[in-house]
Coordinates of C-alpha atoms in Angstrom, one line a residue:
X1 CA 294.1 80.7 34.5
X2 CA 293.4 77.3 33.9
X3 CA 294.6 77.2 30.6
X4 CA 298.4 77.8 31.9
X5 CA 298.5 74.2 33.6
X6 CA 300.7 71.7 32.5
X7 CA 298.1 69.0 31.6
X8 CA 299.8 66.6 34.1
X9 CA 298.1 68.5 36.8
X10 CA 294.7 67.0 37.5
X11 CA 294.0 68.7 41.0
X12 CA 290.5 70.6 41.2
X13 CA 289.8 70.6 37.4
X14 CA 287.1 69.9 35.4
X15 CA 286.9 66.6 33.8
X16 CA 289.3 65.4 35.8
X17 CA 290.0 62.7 38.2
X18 CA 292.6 60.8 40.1
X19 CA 291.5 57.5 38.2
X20 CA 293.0 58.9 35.6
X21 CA 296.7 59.2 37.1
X22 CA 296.4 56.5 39.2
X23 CA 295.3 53.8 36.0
X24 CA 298.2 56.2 33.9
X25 CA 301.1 54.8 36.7
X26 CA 299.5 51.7 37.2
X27 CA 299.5 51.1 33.4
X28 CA 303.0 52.2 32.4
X29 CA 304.5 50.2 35.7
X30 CA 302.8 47.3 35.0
X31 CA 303.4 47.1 31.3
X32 CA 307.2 47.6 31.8
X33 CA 307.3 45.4 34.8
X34 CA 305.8 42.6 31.7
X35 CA 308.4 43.1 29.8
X36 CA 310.9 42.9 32.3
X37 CA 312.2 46.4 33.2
X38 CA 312.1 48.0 36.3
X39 CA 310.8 51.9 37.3
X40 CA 311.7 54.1 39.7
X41 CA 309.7 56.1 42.0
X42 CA 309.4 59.7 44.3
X43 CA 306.5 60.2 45.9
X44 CA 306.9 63.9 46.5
X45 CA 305.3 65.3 50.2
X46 CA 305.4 69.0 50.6
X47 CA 305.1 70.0 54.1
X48 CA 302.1 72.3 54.9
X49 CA 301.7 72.8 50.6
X50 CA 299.0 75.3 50.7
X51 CA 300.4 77.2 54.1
X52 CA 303.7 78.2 53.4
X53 CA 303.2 79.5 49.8
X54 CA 305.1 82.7 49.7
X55 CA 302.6 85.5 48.5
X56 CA 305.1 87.8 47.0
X57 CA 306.4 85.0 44.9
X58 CA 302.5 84.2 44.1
X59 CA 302.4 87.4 42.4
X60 CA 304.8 87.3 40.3
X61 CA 304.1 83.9 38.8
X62 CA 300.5 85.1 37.9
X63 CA 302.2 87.8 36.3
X64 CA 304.0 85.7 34.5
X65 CA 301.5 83.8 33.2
X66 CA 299.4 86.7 32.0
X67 CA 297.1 87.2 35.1
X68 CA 297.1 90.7 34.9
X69 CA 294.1 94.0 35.3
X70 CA 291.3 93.7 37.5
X71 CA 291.6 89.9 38.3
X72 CA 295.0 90.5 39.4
X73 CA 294.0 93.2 41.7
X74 CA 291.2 91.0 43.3
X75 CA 293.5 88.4 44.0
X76 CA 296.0 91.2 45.5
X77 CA 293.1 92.6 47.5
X78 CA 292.2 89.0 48.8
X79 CA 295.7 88.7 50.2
X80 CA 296.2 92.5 51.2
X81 CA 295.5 92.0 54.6
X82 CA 297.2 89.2 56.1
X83 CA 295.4 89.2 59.3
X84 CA 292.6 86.7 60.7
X85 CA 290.9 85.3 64.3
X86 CA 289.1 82.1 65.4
X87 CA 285.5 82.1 66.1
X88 CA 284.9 79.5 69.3
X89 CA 281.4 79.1 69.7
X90 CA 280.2 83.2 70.4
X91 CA 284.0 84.0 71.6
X92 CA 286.4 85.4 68.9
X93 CA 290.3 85.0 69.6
X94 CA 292.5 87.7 69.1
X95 CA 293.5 89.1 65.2
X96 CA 296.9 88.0 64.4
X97 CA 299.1 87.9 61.4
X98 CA 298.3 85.1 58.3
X99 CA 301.3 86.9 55.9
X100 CA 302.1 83.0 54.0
X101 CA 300.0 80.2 52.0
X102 CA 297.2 80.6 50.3
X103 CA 293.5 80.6 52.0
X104 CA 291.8 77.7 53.4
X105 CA 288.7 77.2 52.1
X106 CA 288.7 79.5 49.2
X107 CA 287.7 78.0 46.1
X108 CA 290.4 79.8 44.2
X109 CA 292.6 78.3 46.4
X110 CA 293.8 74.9 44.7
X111 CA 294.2 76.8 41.2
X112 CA 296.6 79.3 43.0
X113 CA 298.7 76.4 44.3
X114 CA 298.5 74.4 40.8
X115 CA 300.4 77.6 39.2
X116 CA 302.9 78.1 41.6
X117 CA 303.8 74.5 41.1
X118 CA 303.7 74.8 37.7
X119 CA 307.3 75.7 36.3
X120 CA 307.9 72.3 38.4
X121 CA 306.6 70.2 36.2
X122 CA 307.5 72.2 33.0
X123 CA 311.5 72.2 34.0
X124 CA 310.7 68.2 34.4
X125 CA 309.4 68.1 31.4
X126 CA 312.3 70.5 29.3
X127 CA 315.0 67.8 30.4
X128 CA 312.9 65.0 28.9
X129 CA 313.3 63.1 32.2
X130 CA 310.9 60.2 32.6
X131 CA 309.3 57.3 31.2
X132 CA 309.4 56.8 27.6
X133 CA 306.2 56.8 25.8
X134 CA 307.2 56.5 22.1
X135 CA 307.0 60.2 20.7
X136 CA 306.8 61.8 24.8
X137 CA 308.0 61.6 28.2
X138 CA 306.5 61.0 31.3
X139 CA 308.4 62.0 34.1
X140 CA 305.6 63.8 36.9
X141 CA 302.2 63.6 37.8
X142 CA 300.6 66.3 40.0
X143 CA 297.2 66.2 41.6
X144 CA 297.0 69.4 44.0
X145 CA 299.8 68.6 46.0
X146 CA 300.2 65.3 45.4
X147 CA 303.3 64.6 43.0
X148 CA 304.8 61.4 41.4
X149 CA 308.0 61.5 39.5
X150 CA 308.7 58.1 37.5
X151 CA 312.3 57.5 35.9
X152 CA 313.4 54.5 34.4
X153 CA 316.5 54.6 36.0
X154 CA 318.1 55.7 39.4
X155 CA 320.3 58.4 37.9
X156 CA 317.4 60.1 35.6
X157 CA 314.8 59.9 39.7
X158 CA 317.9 61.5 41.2
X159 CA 318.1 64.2 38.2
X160 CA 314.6 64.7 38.9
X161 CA 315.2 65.0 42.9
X162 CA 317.9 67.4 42.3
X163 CA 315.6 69.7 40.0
X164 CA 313.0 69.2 42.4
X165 CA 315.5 70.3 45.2
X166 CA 316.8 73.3 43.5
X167 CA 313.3 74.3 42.8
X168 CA 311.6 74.6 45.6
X169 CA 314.8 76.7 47.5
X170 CA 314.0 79.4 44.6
X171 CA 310.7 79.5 45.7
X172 CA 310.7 78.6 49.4
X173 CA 308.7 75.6 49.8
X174 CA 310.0 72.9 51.8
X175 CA 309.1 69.0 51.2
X176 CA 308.9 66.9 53.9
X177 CA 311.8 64.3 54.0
X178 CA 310.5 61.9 56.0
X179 CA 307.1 61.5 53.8
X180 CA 309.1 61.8 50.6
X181 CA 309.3 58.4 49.8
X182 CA 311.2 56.3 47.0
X183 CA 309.8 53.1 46.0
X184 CA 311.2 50.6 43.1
X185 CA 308.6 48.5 41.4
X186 CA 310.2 45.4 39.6
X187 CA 309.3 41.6 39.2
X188 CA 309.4 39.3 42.4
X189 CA 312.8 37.7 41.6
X190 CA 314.4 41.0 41.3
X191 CA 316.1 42.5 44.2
X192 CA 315.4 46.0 45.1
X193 CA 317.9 48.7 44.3
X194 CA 320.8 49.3 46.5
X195 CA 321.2 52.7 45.7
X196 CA 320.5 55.6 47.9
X197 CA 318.2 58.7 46.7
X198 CA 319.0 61.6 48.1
X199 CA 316.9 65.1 48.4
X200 CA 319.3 68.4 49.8
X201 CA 321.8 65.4 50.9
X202 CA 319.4 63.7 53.2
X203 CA 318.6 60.0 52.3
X204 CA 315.3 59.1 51.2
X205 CA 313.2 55.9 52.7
X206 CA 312.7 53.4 51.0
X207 CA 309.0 51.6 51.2
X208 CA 307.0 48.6 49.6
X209 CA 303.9 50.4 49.6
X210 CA 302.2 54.0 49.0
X211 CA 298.9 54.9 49.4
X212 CA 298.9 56.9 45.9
X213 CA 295.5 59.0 46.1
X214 CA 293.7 57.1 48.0
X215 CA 295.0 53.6 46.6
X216 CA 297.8 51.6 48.1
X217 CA 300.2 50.5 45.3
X218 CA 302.8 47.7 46.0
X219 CA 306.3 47.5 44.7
X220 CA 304.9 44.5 42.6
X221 CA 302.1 46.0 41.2
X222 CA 299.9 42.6 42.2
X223 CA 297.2 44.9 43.8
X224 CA 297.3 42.6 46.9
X225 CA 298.4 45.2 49.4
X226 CA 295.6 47.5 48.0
X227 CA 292.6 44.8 48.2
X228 CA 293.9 44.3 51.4
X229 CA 293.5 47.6 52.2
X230 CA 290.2 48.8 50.4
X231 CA 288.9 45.6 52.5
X232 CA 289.3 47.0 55.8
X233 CA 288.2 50.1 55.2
X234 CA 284.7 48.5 53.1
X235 CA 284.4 46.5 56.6
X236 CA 284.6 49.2 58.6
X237 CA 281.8 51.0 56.7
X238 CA 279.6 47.9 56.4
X239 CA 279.5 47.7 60.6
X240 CA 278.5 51.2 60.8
X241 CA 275.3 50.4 57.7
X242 CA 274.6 46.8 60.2
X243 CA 274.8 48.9 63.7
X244 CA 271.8 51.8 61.6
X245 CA 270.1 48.4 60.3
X246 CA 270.2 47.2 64.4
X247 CA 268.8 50.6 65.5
X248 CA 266.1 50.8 62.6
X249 CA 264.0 48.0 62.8
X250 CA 261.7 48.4 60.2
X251 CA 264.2 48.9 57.6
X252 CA 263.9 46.6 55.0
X253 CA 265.6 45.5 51.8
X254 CA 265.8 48.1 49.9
X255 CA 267.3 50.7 52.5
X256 CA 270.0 47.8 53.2
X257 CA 270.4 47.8 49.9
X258 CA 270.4 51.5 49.4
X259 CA 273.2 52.0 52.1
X260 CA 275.6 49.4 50.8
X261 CA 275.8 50.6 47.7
X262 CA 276.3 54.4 49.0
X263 CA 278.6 53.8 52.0
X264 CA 280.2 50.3 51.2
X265 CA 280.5 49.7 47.4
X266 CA 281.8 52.9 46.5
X267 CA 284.7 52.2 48.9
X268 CA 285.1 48.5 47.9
X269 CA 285.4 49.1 44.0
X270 CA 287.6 52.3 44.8
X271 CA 289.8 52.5 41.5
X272 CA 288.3 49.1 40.5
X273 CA 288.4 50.1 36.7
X274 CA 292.4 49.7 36.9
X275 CA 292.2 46.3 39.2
X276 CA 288.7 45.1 38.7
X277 CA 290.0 41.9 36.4
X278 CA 291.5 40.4 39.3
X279 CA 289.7 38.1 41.6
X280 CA 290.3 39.1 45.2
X281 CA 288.9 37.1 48.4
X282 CA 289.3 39.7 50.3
X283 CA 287.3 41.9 48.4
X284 CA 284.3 39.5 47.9
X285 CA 284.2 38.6 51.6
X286 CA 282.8 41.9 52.5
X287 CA 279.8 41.8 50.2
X288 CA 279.6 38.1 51.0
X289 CA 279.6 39.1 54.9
X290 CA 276.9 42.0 54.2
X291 CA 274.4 39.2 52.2
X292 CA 274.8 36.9 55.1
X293 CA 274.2 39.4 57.6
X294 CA 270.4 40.5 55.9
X295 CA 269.8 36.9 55.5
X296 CA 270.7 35.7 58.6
X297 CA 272.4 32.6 57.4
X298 CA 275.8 31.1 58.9
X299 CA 279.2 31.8 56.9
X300 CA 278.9 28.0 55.5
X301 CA 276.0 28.6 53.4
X302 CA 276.8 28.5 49.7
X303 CA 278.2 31.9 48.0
X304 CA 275.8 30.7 44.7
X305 CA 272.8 30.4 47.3
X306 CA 273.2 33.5 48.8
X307 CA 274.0 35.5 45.9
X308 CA 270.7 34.2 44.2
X309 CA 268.7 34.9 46.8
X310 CA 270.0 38.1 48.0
X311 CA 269.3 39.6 44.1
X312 CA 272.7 41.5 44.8
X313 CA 275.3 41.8 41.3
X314 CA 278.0 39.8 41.6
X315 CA 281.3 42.2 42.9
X316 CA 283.1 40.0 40.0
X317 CA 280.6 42.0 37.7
X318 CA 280.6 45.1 39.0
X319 CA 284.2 45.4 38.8
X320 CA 284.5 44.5 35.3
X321 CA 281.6 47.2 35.0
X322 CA 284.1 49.6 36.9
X323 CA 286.7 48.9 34.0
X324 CA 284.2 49.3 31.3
X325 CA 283.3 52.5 32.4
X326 CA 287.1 53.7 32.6
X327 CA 287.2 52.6 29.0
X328 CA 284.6 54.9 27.8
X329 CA 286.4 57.8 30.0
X330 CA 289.8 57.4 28.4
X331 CA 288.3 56.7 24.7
X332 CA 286.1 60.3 25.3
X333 CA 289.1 62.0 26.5
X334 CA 291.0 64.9 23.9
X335 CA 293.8 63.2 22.2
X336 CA 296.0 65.5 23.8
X337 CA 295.6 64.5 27.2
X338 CA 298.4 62.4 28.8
X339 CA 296.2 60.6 30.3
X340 CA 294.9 59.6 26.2
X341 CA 298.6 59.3 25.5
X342 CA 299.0 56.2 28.2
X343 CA 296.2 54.6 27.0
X344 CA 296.4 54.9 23.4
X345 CA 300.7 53.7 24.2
X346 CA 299.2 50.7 26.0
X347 CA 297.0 49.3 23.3
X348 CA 299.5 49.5 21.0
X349 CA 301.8 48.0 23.5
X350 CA 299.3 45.5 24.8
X351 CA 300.1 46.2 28.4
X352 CA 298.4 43.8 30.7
X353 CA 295.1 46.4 31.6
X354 CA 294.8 46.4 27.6
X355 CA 294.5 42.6 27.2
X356 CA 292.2 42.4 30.8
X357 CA 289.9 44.9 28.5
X358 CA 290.5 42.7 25.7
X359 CA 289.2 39.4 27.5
X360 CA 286.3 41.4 29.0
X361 CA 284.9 42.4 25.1
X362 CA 285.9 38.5 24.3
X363 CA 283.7 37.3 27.2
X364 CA 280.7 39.3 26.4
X365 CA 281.4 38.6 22.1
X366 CA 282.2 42.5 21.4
X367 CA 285.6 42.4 20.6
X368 CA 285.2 44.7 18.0
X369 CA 284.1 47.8 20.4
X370 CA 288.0 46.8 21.9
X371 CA 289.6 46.8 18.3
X372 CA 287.8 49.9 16.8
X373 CA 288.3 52.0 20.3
X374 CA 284.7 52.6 20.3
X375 CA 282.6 53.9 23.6
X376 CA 279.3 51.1 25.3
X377 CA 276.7 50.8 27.2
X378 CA 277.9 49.4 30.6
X379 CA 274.4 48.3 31.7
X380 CA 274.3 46.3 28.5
X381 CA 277.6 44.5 29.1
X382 CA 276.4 44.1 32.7
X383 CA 273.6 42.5 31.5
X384 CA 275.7 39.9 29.5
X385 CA 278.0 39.6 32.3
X386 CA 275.3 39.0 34.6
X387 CA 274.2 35.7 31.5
X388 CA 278.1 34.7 31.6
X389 CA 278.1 34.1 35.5
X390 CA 274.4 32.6 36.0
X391 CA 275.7 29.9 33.1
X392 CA 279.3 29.1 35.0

């Protein structure tokens, strides 16, 4: 069944991940916000996604798409009887009625949704609505449930809103109007658009920031809002690793070590191999506040000092890692992934993640893995990082 999705669904598939759309929107805003033009945004919410899918209509599409025989009749036999009850400690709840959506927990589950929303992004897609790529359009982006639409102008996202609109009254799905959620990235001198987005006649809202899966965007693409954001979060997690440290005396270096880099890294370079260029205090405070903690020093003491004595990698480094390795993802991937086509359009367009590559391979004298797309070993540029920041 997987074989019928439009390959601008990510959601629950193999090889996939939401690095890849979020450094695909990230690239193409930012490179047209370079060259001066602006891009306009829906983030699309549907309310209760997975709950209300009708299961008569659910039939029919994976008829339509060839699920047919005995897999068709297992999936009929999941859903012939609607009915379920709640199990609260020993007691069970009455059985009542489940007859919409699609079942919680079932691993077939997400693939059932992707097709259903399928034809959405395919009737997108037909109108070559969207962002200009050279020889394609790129108009929608669909992890699960999550769904971007990008336009380069207001009439082509309100096109877009309108096909999404009459879709989803065909097939009954409602999208929640007050989480649907417009948002113009441009440069800082340029005002944001006056005009007024409408889904079934109801104005959309405006914001300056999304949270697109699981990273906050800005309408300036500066990343700020984001840091600011994966900061809090990374601080949160490094008081709960200090208050196991304060119960477990005898821990020593290595479980501190062991924790921060399983419950605090991973949330502090979230996405970092679309962002990890950028130098961010508020990013390097946390690791900064972690090394002072184990050592014991005040929050005067020397960065260099601490750093050196703590044996940590620098979070400058580690970032830069994070974008090496998204390199060797995107040069791996088929050519006929979209997610190929943004990074292959970049290079060629040198949008700003391409030259941040660019200077990375420059800094470490490999510029010709950047120019001959070839794949690296990130320890081994770690390690000549590492030689480029003990000589600064």
């Amino acid at each position: 069944m997987k074989q019928c999705l439009v390959d601008e669904q990510n959601g629950f598939r193999k090889y996939r991940a939401c690095i890849d759309h979020i450094h695909s929107v990230s690239t193409i805003i930012r490179a047209r916000i370079a060259t001066g033009k602006p891009t306009f945004s829906c983030f699309v919410d549907f309310q209760k996604a997975f709950d209300w899918i009708n299961r008569d209509l659910l039939a029919l599409k994976l008829m339509e798409v060839g699920v047919d025989g005995r897999f068709y009749k297992a999936i009929q036999s999941l859903y012939g009887s609607p009915v379920a009850c709640v199990k609260i400690n020993d007691m069970y709840t009455d059985w009542f009625e489940t007859p919409f959506g699609v079942k919680q927990g079932d691993i077939l589950s997400p693939t059932l949704f992707a097709l259903f929303v399928n034809d959405l992004a395919l009737q997108i897609k037909k109108n070559n609505l969207g962002v200009c790529l050279d020889d394609t359009y790129l108009g929608i982006l669909l992890y699960a449930d999550d769904i971007i639409l990008l336009a380069e102008s207001e009439s082509d996202l309100q096109n877009m809103l309108n096909l999404v609109s009459s879709w989803c009254h065909k097939w009954r799905l409602v999208i929640n109007k007050s989480k649907t959620q417009i948002m113009h990235f441009r440069n800082k001198g340029m005002e944001r658009s006056k005009q007024t987005f409408y889904f079934d006649s109801v104005p959309l809202e405006y914001v300056s920031s999304y949270k697109y899966l699981g990273f906050l965007l800005d309408d300036f693409m500066t990343f700020e809002t984001g840091f600011r954001c994966l900061a809090d979060s990374a601080g949160r997690a490094l008081g709960s690793v200090i208050n196991k440290m304060k119960v477990c005396n005898d821990s020593g270096y290595f479980t501190y070590t062991q924790l921060y880099n399983a419950c605090v890294s991973p949330i502090l370079n979230y996405a970092a191999g679309v962002w990890g260029f950028k130098e961010s205090k508020v990013i390097d405070t946390i690791q900064n506040r972690a090394i002072r903690y184990f050592l014991g020093v005040h929050k005067f003491a020397p960065v260099p000092a601490i750093e050196g004595d703590m044996g940590w990698i620098p979070g400058c480094v580690q970032r830069k890692c994070e974008m090496i390795r998204l390199w060797n993802r995107l040069n791996k991937m088929a050519e006929d992934r979209i997610n190929k086509k943004v990074f292959i359009w970049s290079k060629l367009h040198s949008s700003p993640w391409s030259k941040e590559m660019y200077s990375i391979f420059e800094e470490v004298d490999m510029v010709y893995i950047y120019r001959n797309n070839l794949c690296c070993s990130v320890n081994f540029i770690k390690d000549k990082l590492l030689l480029k920041f003990e000589e600064k």
